[in-house]
XYZ file of C-alpha atoms in Angstrom:
731
model
C 23.559 240.688 2.803
C 23.980 243.379 0.374
C 23.770 246.624 1.432
C 22.558 249.591 -0.793
C 24.957 252.954 -0.686
C 23.231 255.647 1.115
C 22.970 259.096 -0.821
C 24.519 261.782 0.544
C 21.709 263.146 1.670
C 21.268 260.214 3.929
C 24.720 260.344 5.052
C 24.151 264.572 6.237
C 21.187 263.238 7.775
C 23.267 260.567 9.981
C 25.942 263.049 10.547
C 23.671 265.527 11.607
C 21.591 263.469 14.415
C 25.025 262.010 15.529
C 26.475 265.275 16.026
C 23.539 266.100 18.450
C 23.670 262.715 20.425
C 27.902 263.674 21.236
C 26.457 267.064 22.160
C 24.873 265.647 25.120
C 26.663 262.949 26.073
C 29.411 265.843 26.787
C 26.519 267.022 28.479
C 25.833 264.235 30.807
C 22.018 263.865 29.737
C 22.182 260.406 30.053
C 18.192 260.045 29.565
C 18.342 262.761 26.909
C 20.748 259.873 24.812
C 18.283 257.089 25.864
C 15.567 258.772 24.507
C 17.079 259.523 21.482
C 18.374 256.160 20.680
C 14.458 255.403 20.796
C 13.380 257.633 18.520
C 16.306 256.696 16.147
C 15.539 253.321 16.444
C 11.720 254.080 15.890
C 13.170 255.830 12.604
C 14.531 252.531 11.517
C 12.121 250.380 11.852
C 9.634 252.999 9.998
C 12.123 253.036 6.837
C 12.713 249.331 6.483
C 8.882 249.024 6.763
C 9.070 251.496 3.869
C 10.884 249.821 2.047
C 9.376 246.829 2.516
C 6.326 248.142 0.940
C 8.320 249.856 -2.245
C 9.678 246.775 -3.006
C 5.704 244.899 -2.107
C 4.760 247.827 -4.683
C 7.921 247.210 -7.400
C 6.986 243.260 -7.554
C 2.942 244.316 -8.660
C 3.914 246.808 -10.547
C 6.347 243.988 -12.372
C 3.206 241.621 -12.614
C 0.917 243.755 -13.676
C 2.773 245.769 -16.347
C 2.540 244.717 -20.539
C 5.853 245.077 -20.800
C 8.327 242.095 -20.131
C 10.404 243.747 -17.016
C 13.962 241.740 -15.277
C 15.365 242.058 -11.748
C 19.193 240.278 -12.432
C 20.997 240.175 -8.770
C 24.525 240.008 -10.611
C 26.329 237.978 -7.590
C 24.331 235.327 -7.309
C 23.125 235.170 -11.030
C 19.279 235.027 -9.783
C 16.725 236.412 -12.517
C 13.180 237.392 -11.677
C 11.234 237.673 -15.017
C 7.828 239.073 -14.811
C 4.643 236.707 -16.912
C 4.914 238.480 -19.767
C 9.148 237.714 -20.847
C 6.660 234.150 -21.025
C 3.515 235.267 -22.974
C 5.674 237.214 -25.476
C 7.829 233.686 -25.911
C 4.574 231.942 -26.520
C 4.658 229.964 -23.183
C 2.519 229.678 -20.218
C 4.223 231.529 -17.098
C 4.439 228.313 -15.442
C 6.232 226.923 -18.801
C 8.925 229.160 -18.605
C 12.862 229.267 -16.974
C 13.317 232.536 -15.521
C 17.258 231.363 -15.251
C 20.318 233.698 -17.184
C 21.150 230.596 -18.648
C 18.345 230.032 -20.118
C 17.420 233.282 -21.466
C 20.948 233.375 -23.169
C 19.985 230.378 -25.101
C 16.949 232.175 -26.115
C 19.112 234.858 -27.666
C 20.097 234.950 -31.630
C 23.303 233.386 -31.948
C 23.975 236.382 -34.838
C 22.861 238.768 -31.942
C 24.411 237.258 -28.973
C 27.959 238.563 -29.403
C 27.144 242.344 -29.382
C 25.211 242.371 -26.895
C 26.962 240.771 -24.302
C 29.392 243.500 -25.030
C 27.355 246.570 -24.401
C 26.059 244.374 -21.084
C 29.615 244.089 -19.344
C 30.368 247.699 -21.072
C 27.433 248.444 -19.076
C 29.125 246.904 -16.060
C 32.433 248.233 -16.274
C 31.086 251.368 -16.564
C 32.187 252.589 -19.878
C 27.740 253.339 -20.571
C 25.040 254.735 -18.469
C 23.160 251.874 -18.825
C 22.778 249.716 -22.631
C 19.975 249.559 -25.281
C 19.929 247.214 -27.710
C 17.169 245.531 -30.173
C 17.945 241.517 -30.962
C 16.128 238.219 -31.755
C 14.648 235.476 -29.141
C 13.926 232.164 -30.281
C 10.290 231.820 -29.011
C 8.118 228.201 -28.180
C 7.690 227.607 -31.707
C 10.916 228.233 -32.549
C 10.937 230.687 -34.807
C 12.398 234.318 -33.571
C 10.964 237.782 -32.434
C 12.889 240.951 -32.476
C 12.726 242.758 -29.060
C 13.937 245.821 -27.918
C 16.591 245.458 -24.452
C 16.921 247.727 -22.137
C 18.789 247.707 -18.704
C 20.381 249.661 -16.373
C 22.535 248.879 -13.048
C 20.617 250.587 -9.744
C 22.594 249.056 -6.954
C 25.773 248.455 -5.714
C 28.330 246.883 -3.039
C 29.513 249.267 -0.479
C 32.750 248.798 -3.027
C 31.600 249.919 -5.747
C 30.711 246.399 -7.998
C 27.578 246.328 -9.393
C 24.839 244.298 -7.543
C 21.321 244.510 -8.905
C 20.031 245.384 -12.525
C 16.745 246.090 -13.903
C 15.319 246.507 -17.574
C 12.664 245.786 -19.967
C 12.224 243.848 -23.312
C 9.458 245.260 -25.310
C 8.345 243.056 -27.908
C 9.103 244.907 -31.730
C 8.577 242.690 -34.275
C 5.885 243.708 -35.948
C 7.800 247.021 -35.528
C 10.615 245.451 -37.531
C 8.829 244.113 -40.143
C 7.041 247.641 -40.819
C 10.644 248.358 -40.848
C 11.254 245.842 -43.644
C 8.057 246.580 -45.472
C 8.489 250.219 -45.827
C 12.510 250.041 -46.986
C 11.305 247.307 -49.646
C 8.475 249.635 -51.061
C 10.534 252.621 -51.403
C 13.184 250.949 -52.781
C 10.490 249.349 -55.332
C 9.328 253.457 -56.095
C 12.991 254.253 -56.643
C 13.657 252.112 -58.772
C 9.920 251.872 -60.853
C 10.777 256.039 -60.971
C 14.308 255.698 -63.155
C 13.837 256.298 -66.833
C 15.987 253.317 -67.885
C 15.636 250.023 -69.618
C 11.966 249.045 -68.218
C 13.802 245.094 -68.394
C 15.760 246.096 -66.113
C 13.678 247.835 -63.929
C 11.915 245.047 -63.466
C 15.004 242.993 -62.961
C 15.853 245.393 -59.885
C 12.420 245.045 -58.766
C 12.190 240.900 -58.778
C 15.741 240.745 -56.891
C 14.406 242.842 -54.134
C 11.053 240.601 -53.224
C 13.166 237.503 -53.302
C 15.938 238.689 -51.121
C 13.091 240.057 -48.494
C 10.912 237.396 -48.851
C 13.663 234.572 -49.547
C 11.851 232.989 -51.482
C 13.033 230.600 -54.297
C 11.302 232.015 -56.948
C 9.752 235.589 -58.159
C 8.871 235.963 -61.911
C 6.706 239.021 -63.709
C 3.882 237.744 -66.321
C 2.808 240.924 -68.394
C 0.820 241.031 -71.843
C 1.992 240.594 -74.790
C -0.146 240.534 -77.774
C -3.015 238.052 -76.545
C -1.009 236.799 -74.504
C 0.820 236.818 -70.829
C 4.412 235.071 -71.295
C 6.937 235.654 -68.509
C 8.974 239.118 -68.602
C 11.191 238.442 -66.163
C 11.820 235.417 -63.340
C 14.362 234.519 -60.989
C 14.120 230.410 -60.365
C 12.384 228.696 -62.687
C 14.205 226.192 -64.859
C 14.338 226.451 -68.239
C 12.550 223.247 -68.952
C 9.360 224.872 -66.900
C 9.998 228.475 -68.071
C 9.635 226.693 -71.594
C 6.713 224.809 -70.518
C 4.575 226.718 -68.731
C 5.832 229.975 -70.784
C 2.169 230.879 -72.928
C -1.393 230.448 -71.061
C -3.374 231.125 -73.811
C -5.515 228.076 -74.895
C -5.008 226.433 -78.277
C -7.015 224.231 -80.468
C -5.142 221.487 -82.707
C -4.598 223.372 -85.407
C -2.413 225.508 -83.350
C -5.010 228.468 -82.975
C -5.694 230.629 -80.360
C -9.179 229.394 -78.789
C -11.382 232.825 -77.910
C -14.159 232.406 -75.758
C -17.979 233.649 -76.689
C -16.854 237.588 -76.558
C -13.895 237.103 -78.682
C -11.204 237.339 -75.590
C -8.758 234.480 -75.606
C -8.707 231.518 -73.136
C -6.356 231.565 -70.378
C -5.180 228.423 -68.772
C -4.247 227.721 -65.206
C -4.901 229.711 -61.915
C -2.771 232.347 -63.682
C -5.291 232.861 -66.253
C -7.585 233.042 -63.257
C -6.042 235.253 -61.792
C -4.688 237.386 -65.110
C -8.870 237.430 -66.030
C -10.237 238.102 -62.494
C -12.258 235.357 -61.771
C -11.161 234.904 -58.116
C -13.596 234.324 -55.583
C -13.128 236.366 -51.674
C -15.092 233.664 -50.272
C -12.773 231.159 -50.705
C -9.461 230.884 -48.483
C -7.372 230.656 -51.316
C -8.488 234.114 -52.791
C -8.253 237.779 -51.436
C -10.523 241.042 -52.194
C -7.635 241.922 -53.810
C -7.882 239.672 -56.483
C -4.990 237.127 -55.677
C -4.810 233.728 -54.980
C -1.933 231.936 -52.644
C -1.970 228.560 -50.901
C 0.749 227.246 -48.516
C 0.379 223.912 -48.996
C -0.531 223.082 -53.126
C -1.237 219.270 -52.664
C -3.461 219.999 -50.214
C -5.715 222.426 -51.875
C -5.549 220.154 -54.536
C -6.680 217.124 -52.988
C -9.874 219.294 -50.857
C -11.046 221.346 -54.045
C -12.655 221.142 -56.921
C -11.829 222.099 -60.392
C -15.313 224.223 -59.838
C -13.905 226.156 -56.779
C -10.828 226.516 -58.241
C -12.772 228.624 -61.036
C -10.972 226.115 -63.805
C -9.037 223.386 -65.302
C -5.295 224.350 -63.817
C -1.855 222.552 -64.781
C -1.194 221.587 -61.508
C 2.273 222.196 -62.910
C 3.783 224.341 -59.983
C 2.880 221.795 -57.308
C 4.007 219.098 -59.818
C 7.268 220.336 -59.581
C 7.396 220.487 -56.235
C 6.531 224.318 -55.580
C 3.325 223.894 -52.002
C 3.858 227.479 -51.743
C 2.696 229.702 -54.616
C 0.798 233.193 -55.086
C -0.153 235.188 -57.751
C -1.121 238.122 -57.091
C -2.599 240.988 -59.872
C -0.956 243.988 -62.177
C -2.962 246.898 -62.405
C -3.030 249.472 -65.198
C -5.986 251.723 -63.316
C -8.760 249.274 -63.556
C -7.167 246.691 -66.215
C -5.147 243.378 -65.141
C -2.390 243.502 -67.449
C 0.170 241.305 -65.935
C 0.956 238.911 -61.965
C 3.489 238.708 -60.133
C 4.691 234.960 -59.245
C 6.123 234.093 -56.191
C 7.071 230.312 -55.599
C 8.784 228.167 -52.825
C 9.111 224.645 -52.266
C 8.458 225.179 -48.152
C 5.368 225.409 -47.467
C 3.818 227.915 -45.140
C 5.649 230.382 -46.562
C 2.892 233.416 -46.976
C 0.964 235.020 -44.304
C -1.990 237.110 -45.395
C 0.037 240.083 -44.007
C 3.024 238.839 -46.813
C 0.534 238.673 -49.847
C -1.550 242.299 -48.840
C 2.116 243.241 -48.945
C 2.695 241.849 -52.418
C -0.518 243.425 -53.902
C 0.572 246.971 -52.476
C 4.099 246.218 -54.311
C 2.483 245.134 -57.960
C 0.196 247.667 -57.489
C 3.020 250.105 -57.698
C 4.879 248.120 -60.881
C 1.229 249.062 -62.548
C 1.495 252.077 -61.794
C 5.084 252.523 -63.075
C 3.871 251.327 -65.929
C 0.664 253.328 -66.494
C 3.256 256.466 -66.017
C 5.208 254.624 -68.650
C 2.824 253.938 -70.975
C 1.250 257.530 -70.795
C 4.419 259.675 -71.326
C 5.437 257.535 -74.476
C 1.776 259.181 -75.350
C 2.583 262.199 -74.216
C 6.155 262.209 -76.022
C 4.465 261.189 -79.485
C 1.439 264.083 -78.855
C 4.309 266.614 -78.094
C 4.924 267.024 -81.538
C 1.564 267.919 -82.317
C 1.316 270.153 -79.036
C -1.779 272.568 -79.776
C -3.680 269.135 -80.738
C -3.131 267.564 -77.603
C -6.082 268.256 -75.432
C -3.579 267.479 -72.079
C -1.891 270.688 -70.675
C 1.851 271.461 -72.488
C 4.279 274.370 -70.539
C 7.706 275.294 -71.522
C 9.436 277.576 -69.041
C 12.704 278.760 -69.044
C 15.631 278.237 -66.565
C 15.143 281.654 -64.895
C 11.097 280.450 -64.708
C 9.813 282.718 -67.401
C 6.797 280.836 -69.095
C 7.559 280.455 -72.886
C 4.565 278.388 -74.211
C 0.912 277.212 -73.432
C -1.576 275.038 -75.338
C -5.124 276.068 -75.122
C -5.769 272.944 -72.297
C -2.400 274.572 -70.579
C -4.145 277.627 -69.810
C -6.681 276.267 -67.031
C -3.554 275.541 -65.466
C -2.123 278.976 -66.128
C -5.261 280.334 -64.402
C -4.369 278.406 -61.196
C -1.268 279.646 -60.885
C -2.236 283.520 -61.688
C 0.076 283.799 -64.415
C 0.061 284.514 -68.268
C 2.261 283.650 -71.211
C 5.780 285.778 -70.283
C 5.193 285.833 -66.511
C 6.937 283.864 -63.831
C 6.286 280.293 -62.574
C 5.279 279.616 -58.867
C 8.121 279.790 -57.162
C 7.563 276.261 -56.448
C 8.046 275.089 -59.673
C 11.156 277.895 -60.089
C 12.880 275.683 -58.045
C 11.966 272.644 -58.999
C 13.454 273.484 -62.521
C 16.169 275.261 -61.775
C 17.612 272.608 -59.564
C 16.215 270.097 -62.484
C 18.363 272.302 -65.613
C 21.502 272.377 -63.477
C 21.744 268.340 -62.149
C 22.246 267.805 -66.181
C 21.470 264.330 -65.527
C 20.759 262.855 -69.504
C 16.886 261.244 -68.999
C 15.843 262.344 -66.181
C 12.858 263.128 -65.497
C 10.501 264.163 -62.353
C 6.831 263.426 -61.825
C 4.239 266.127 -59.439
C 1.250 266.274 -58.781
C -0.963 269.067 -58.942
C -4.481 270.496 -57.853
C -6.364 272.282 -60.328
C -10.053 273.259 -58.210
C -11.642 269.893 -58.214
C -8.720 268.013 -60.552
C -6.177 266.725 -59.682
C -3.029 267.072 -62.811
C 0.100 264.774 -62.737
C 2.861 266.793 -64.531
C 5.654 264.993 -65.893
C 9.000 267.545 -66.184
C 11.069 267.000 -69.343
C 14.460 268.995 -69.139
C 16.009 269.864 -72.630
C 19.113 271.028 -70.786
C 21.141 272.450 -73.856
C 18.281 274.970 -74.928
C 17.947 275.755 -70.589
C 13.955 275.273 -70.734
C 11.958 272.368 -69.607
C 9.190 270.981 -70.801
C 5.328 269.881 -68.889
C 3.245 267.178 -69.444
C 0.273 267.462 -67.674
C -2.922 264.534 -67.348
C -5.664 264.348 -65.486
C -5.673 261.399 -62.681
C -8.679 262.677 -60.559
C -10.590 260.029 -61.347
C -7.957 257.209 -60.762
C -7.036 258.747 -57.377
C -10.480 258.665 -56.104
C -10.418 255.092 -57.164
C -7.688 254.589 -55.710
C -8.384 256.598 -52.012
C -11.628 254.326 -52.221
C -9.383 251.538 -52.718
C -7.236 252.184 -49.574
C -9.890 252.784 -48.081
C -11.932 249.356 -48.223
C -8.378 247.212 -48.677
C -7.147 249.076 -45.132
C -11.096 248.175 -43.403
C -10.883 245.117 -44.798
C -6.904 244.471 -42.812
C -8.131 245.182 -39.575
C -11.061 242.703 -39.838
C -9.449 240.147 -40.853
C -6.313 240.642 -38.770
C -9.141 240.089 -35.591
C -10.718 237.597 -37.089
C -7.151 236.002 -37.641
C -6.234 236.360 -34.514
C -9.797 235.042 -32.884
C -9.233 232.398 -34.772
C -5.886 231.317 -34.109
C -6.054 231.432 -30.810
C -9.274 229.277 -30.880
C -7.687 226.635 -33.304
C -4.652 226.604 -30.714
C -6.893 225.775 -27.903
C -8.811 223.147 -30.042
C -5.834 221.406 -31.161
C -4.201 221.025 -28.046
C -7.472 219.852 -26.213
C -8.021 217.343 -29.163
C -4.690 215.619 -28.866
C -5.029 215.413 -25.348
C -8.400 213.808 -25.734
C -7.663 211.604 -28.887
C -4.932 210.244 -26.798
C -6.578 209.715 -23.417
C -9.340 207.690 -25.407
C -7.360 205.507 -26.953
C -5.300 204.790 -24.153
C -8.844 203.940 -21.764
C -10.102 201.534 -25.064
C -6.878 199.475 -24.564
C -6.684 199.626 -20.792
C -10.155 198.553 -20.467
C -9.692 194.906 -22.600
C -6.319 194.098 -21.160
C -7.847 195.028 -17.080
C -10.354 191.884 -18.149
C -7.543 189.844 -19.155
C -5.355 190.722 -16.040
C -7.966 190.153 -13.639
C -8.813 186.824 -14.044
C -5.194 185.786 -13.126
C -4.790 188.095 -10.897
C -7.367 186.594 -8.356
C -5.845 183.292 -9.213
C -3.246 184.190 -8.272
C -4.783 185.720 -4.569
C -6.694 182.446 -4.188
C -3.403 180.502 -4.724
C -1.853 182.983 -2.267
C -4.293 182.436 0.204
C -4.152 178.127 0.423
C -0.630 178.494 0.543
C -0.523 180.791 3.934
C -3.032 178.020 5.508
C -0.573 175.070 4.556
C 2.403 176.523 5.980
C 3.836 175.908 9.488
C 4.526 178.872 11.984
C 7.930 177.831 12.011
C 8.348 178.896 7.884
C 8.152 182.800 8.393
C 10.456 183.182 5.302
C 7.754 181.628 2.732
C 5.233 184.005 5.181
C 6.877 187.398 4.237
C 7.542 186.190 0.479
C 3.521 185.318 0.221
C 2.699 188.522 2.358
C 4.954 190.297 -0.687
C 2.619 189.006 -3.388
C -0.727 189.881 -1.744
C 0.986 193.309 -1.419
C 1.922 193.256 -5.180
C -1.789 191.606 -6.181
C -3.473 194.398 -4.048
C -1.264 196.971 -6.079
C -2.193 195.342 -9.483
C -5.367 195.766 -8.789
C -6.113 198.987 -7.998
C -4.562 199.918 -11.441
C -6.845 197.780 -13.194
C -9.266 199.588 -11.327
C -7.614 202.908 -11.811
C -7.879 202.018 -15.575
C -11.029 201.046 -15.939
C -12.676 204.457 -14.075
C -10.594 205.713 -16.358
C -11.878 203.904 -19.521
C -15.398 204.181 -18.723
C -15.808 207.063 -16.456
C -18.996 207.106 -14.204
C -21.640 209.806 -14.604
C -21.875 212.589 -12.283
C -24.271 212.757 -9.508
C -24.347 216.573 -7.879
C -25.210 217.431 -4.659
C -24.481 220.729 -2.242
C -21.321 219.326 0.228
C -19.567 220.733 3.064
C -15.718 220.796 1.274
C -13.682 220.694 4.688
C -15.505 216.982 5.218
C -14.483 215.960 2.310
C -11.062 217.223 3.030
C -11.937 215.919 6.692
C -12.637 212.176 5.232
C -9.687 212.119 2.588
C -7.158 213.191 5.420
C -8.833 210.327 7.571
C -8.169 207.667 5.411
C -5.336 208.367 4.162
C -2.252 206.206 4.885
C 1.324 207.328 5.562
C 0.268 210.610 6.999
C 1.547 210.133 10.104
C 4.570 213.637 10.003
C 1.829 215.773 7.853
C -0.164 217.713 9.153
C -3.779 219.140 6.979
C -4.805 222.576 7.252
C -7.704 224.268 5.481
C -8.480 227.902 4.292
C -11.888 228.601 3.266
C -13.286 231.596 2.555
C -16.379 232.007 2.876
C -16.473 229.220 5.648
C -17.809 226.747 5.750
C -17.073 226.674 1.714
C -20.858 224.864 0.241
C -19.767 223.530 -3.392
C -22.566 221.593 -5.776
C -20.115 218.667 -6.808
C -20.705 214.776 -6.992
C -19.412 213.818 -3.443
C -17.550 210.518 -4.883
C -15.587 211.813 -7.049
C -14.651 215.132 -5.532
C -13.435 212.810 -2.994
C -11.532 210.825 -5.238
C -10.434 213.695 -7.000
C -8.922 215.329 -3.591
C -7.589 211.953 -2.184
C -5.348 211.611 -5.473
C -3.952 214.697 -4.885
C -3.283 214.177 -1.216
C -1.790 210.434 -1.812
C 0.779 212.643 -4.148
C 1.419 215.354 -1.902
C 2.037 213.062 0.669
C 4.383 210.882 -1.283
C 6.209 213.905 -2.274
C 6.507 214.798 1.652
C 7.477 211.826 2.075
C 5.498 211.196 4.879
C 6.530 214.741 6.730
C 5.015 218.666 5.543
C 1.555 220.416 5.225
C -0.793 219.596 3.373
C -2.927 223.120 2.550
C -6.759 223.048 1.257
C -7.697 226.533 0.512
C -10.937 227.912 -1.276
C -12.097 230.812 -2.909
C -14.859 232.066 -4.712
C -15.933 235.078 -7.061
C -18.682 235.889 -9.087
C -18.606 232.850 -11.652
C -16.198 230.349 -10.137
C -14.846 228.559 -6.770
C -11.692 228.178 -7.009
C -9.690 225.637 -4.944
C -5.882 225.597 -3.974
C -3.985 222.179 -2.815
C -0.755 222.708 -2.259
C 2.689 220.770 0.166
C 5.945 221.864 0.805
C 7.734 218.752 -0.964
C 9.822 219.554 -3.615
C 7.683 221.171 -6.078
C 7.099 219.623 -9.859
C 9.799 218.291 -12.139
C 9.932 220.928 -15.203
C 9.962 218.061 -17.450
C 6.837 216.675 -16.775
C 5.231 219.255 -15.035
C 3.359 220.191 -17.972
C 2.476 216.469 -18.838
C 0.809 215.278 -15.091
C -2.227 214.917 -15.965
C -1.863 212.885 -19.193
C -2.183 208.712 -18.740
C 0.209 207.458 -17.750
C 3.308 209.916 -16.559
C 4.688 210.023 -13.100
C 7.282 211.001 -10.887
C 6.918 207.766 -8.501
C 8.662 204.444 -8.761
C 5.534 202.472 -7.893
C 3.405 205.232 -9.462
C 0.938 204.079 -12.402
C 0.288 207.791 -13.594
C -3.117 207.647 -14.188
C -4.491 209.185 -10.566
C -4.103 212.623 -12.171
C -5.543 211.276 -15.323
C -8.235 211.175 -13.318
C -8.866 213.934 -11.136
C -8.346 215.450 -14.701
C -12.039 213.722 -15.941
C -13.613 214.351 -12.894
C -12.815 218.458 -13.305
C -13.619 218.583 -16.534
C -16.681 216.741 -16.075
C -18.071 219.324 -13.849
C -17.070 222.266 -16.504
C -14.012 222.930 -14.594
C -9.944 223.563 -15.047
C -7.359 222.256 -13.504
C -3.382 222.548 -13.492
C -0.370 222.508 -11.993
C 2.311 224.900 -10.919
C 5.191 225.510 -8.193
C 4.583 227.487 -5.306
C 7.048 230.829 -5.364
C 7.991 229.570 -1.816
C 8.881 225.715 -2.369
C 6.469 222.705 -2.955
C 3.717 222.008 -5.107
C 0.022 223.588 -6.399
C -2.859 221.924 -7.994
C -5.699 224.323 -9.096
C -9.105 223.833 -9.701
C -11.385 226.128 -11.049
C -14.915 224.535 -11.298
C -18.457 227.114 -12.832
C -20.311 227.990 -9.770
C -23.798 225.876 -9.785
């Protein structure tokens, strides 16, 4: 057993005790030495007790925490992992092997080399500890991001690392947030540029496509009465030519208009641009977007009325299953849409759609600012007539000019023409003129009493001054704040609803699969059972008459007939089990003593000569309301499996505990435990690990337990052996 290295303080204390004993020996005080030894032994026992308690507390803390903790014995390569590791990856605690090899298989191939290098550097003393962000494969095959940390906590006497402990924390949401924030920051940066608008949109769409890994990213913008594709990546030329325009036209080629004179726009794109959406339907959002992860199913399961209009279905015809259409708004007006397509299913989530809605809002705001700037520049030729503030400020901060509307801004600054602008504006103006970049502009917001102004600063470098063009955006900011608050509230509400629905759906889906399979097997089994029982009866009768006719000097034939009888009995039991599974009997509940039931079953069991049955019941007697025959059958099936697993030698333990709502029955044996490959399917029909087993015993147990509104599951015992745990609601 590897010993921990004592600390410096512990070594000093031991040295002092040794010197004390040596002094006593020199003085010939043998009794004192013996007394001192007793004291040392007592201290040693106390230290060992404290170590055991400390280890127990440590294990309890590992079980209780919400972090994924691990404890690695480097010498044996054995690893303990608390249950959070399994649940973090989508497993039940008993489903996941905690071995180091199993964990290594789950590390993303692109992350494994660096992670192993960091661990090795720590093991060789080059690092005090290791920490790294990497990806792990979940039960569904997807990957999550974790932050892994570890540190050596124990060394051998020769200084070799013996034990390392650490944590793995799920940071997937944080990584998603970081990537989303990076995307939004990049798009905001592009949107503030003064270059050609088409080149800016190209960079925006390319960033969206790279982030989402989708086949198609396209943007429609208003052009006259229609909304053609302004920029697109991923569509074929044939698709763009066929779908470029949305306006419906008559036979003469003229645009069809509605009663209000607006052009009639076709397809789902037209719905989004016209705002024809219903957020009560799952494929529309509160933000006015459309999304589908399978357009084939959507078209098959919805009507044109639900989809708000007739759709061309060209996206689906081209094989695009995942489609998202996001409105682009300038203020409250929809001026275009962002379109994202992919031939794969299930490319979108509600969170991703909300991210794209935010990006579309940024694109719309950038378009609105550009339009406003163009209007301001047009009016700047006649500044005195402009209803919005226009100022001119020199490089040193002197205010050179203000139109009448700008006097409100000057009053807020407590300045006049010929005086200096506030320091904030002087620094900004000086910086812009010094950079001397052509086409450079800045936009700042200024609060003036109860108004908010958006101030665009355009430098005139060669003349050494800047022009300031301000617009009142108070109402727009209020509307945006209200929309953000409403959207955030909706996000939280839908996130909670989604989590609850997903958990319930997963549970129901699993139960539906098991129930459907069980019902199908039961129906087939019932018909087969009747067809088999008649010929079995004939075989049994034939064996009986043959035995009567045999003489005593034919032992070999008699032995063969005995085998026939045994196999007929076994086949008959299988048929009985099949019929019980296909047509389970109704429960007739009464209060029974669990200990008596166990004693009866054990007394009737076969091959138990070397098996000891023990009960631990709290309270005792343990009275439970159940169908005694069905409970007896369930315990008999469990006990039979246990006796077979222990090969007729070992201990079968029955434990029962009670809380305010449930009775918990635990059946434990000292056999080899369950095969991990079949443990999670033990209660399904025809699943068995025994050469002569039918695979129906535990299925019938499950039927009986579920008929009592309870649950049953299998797990391995930490100290070895198998455990079947049943929970029954108290009645």
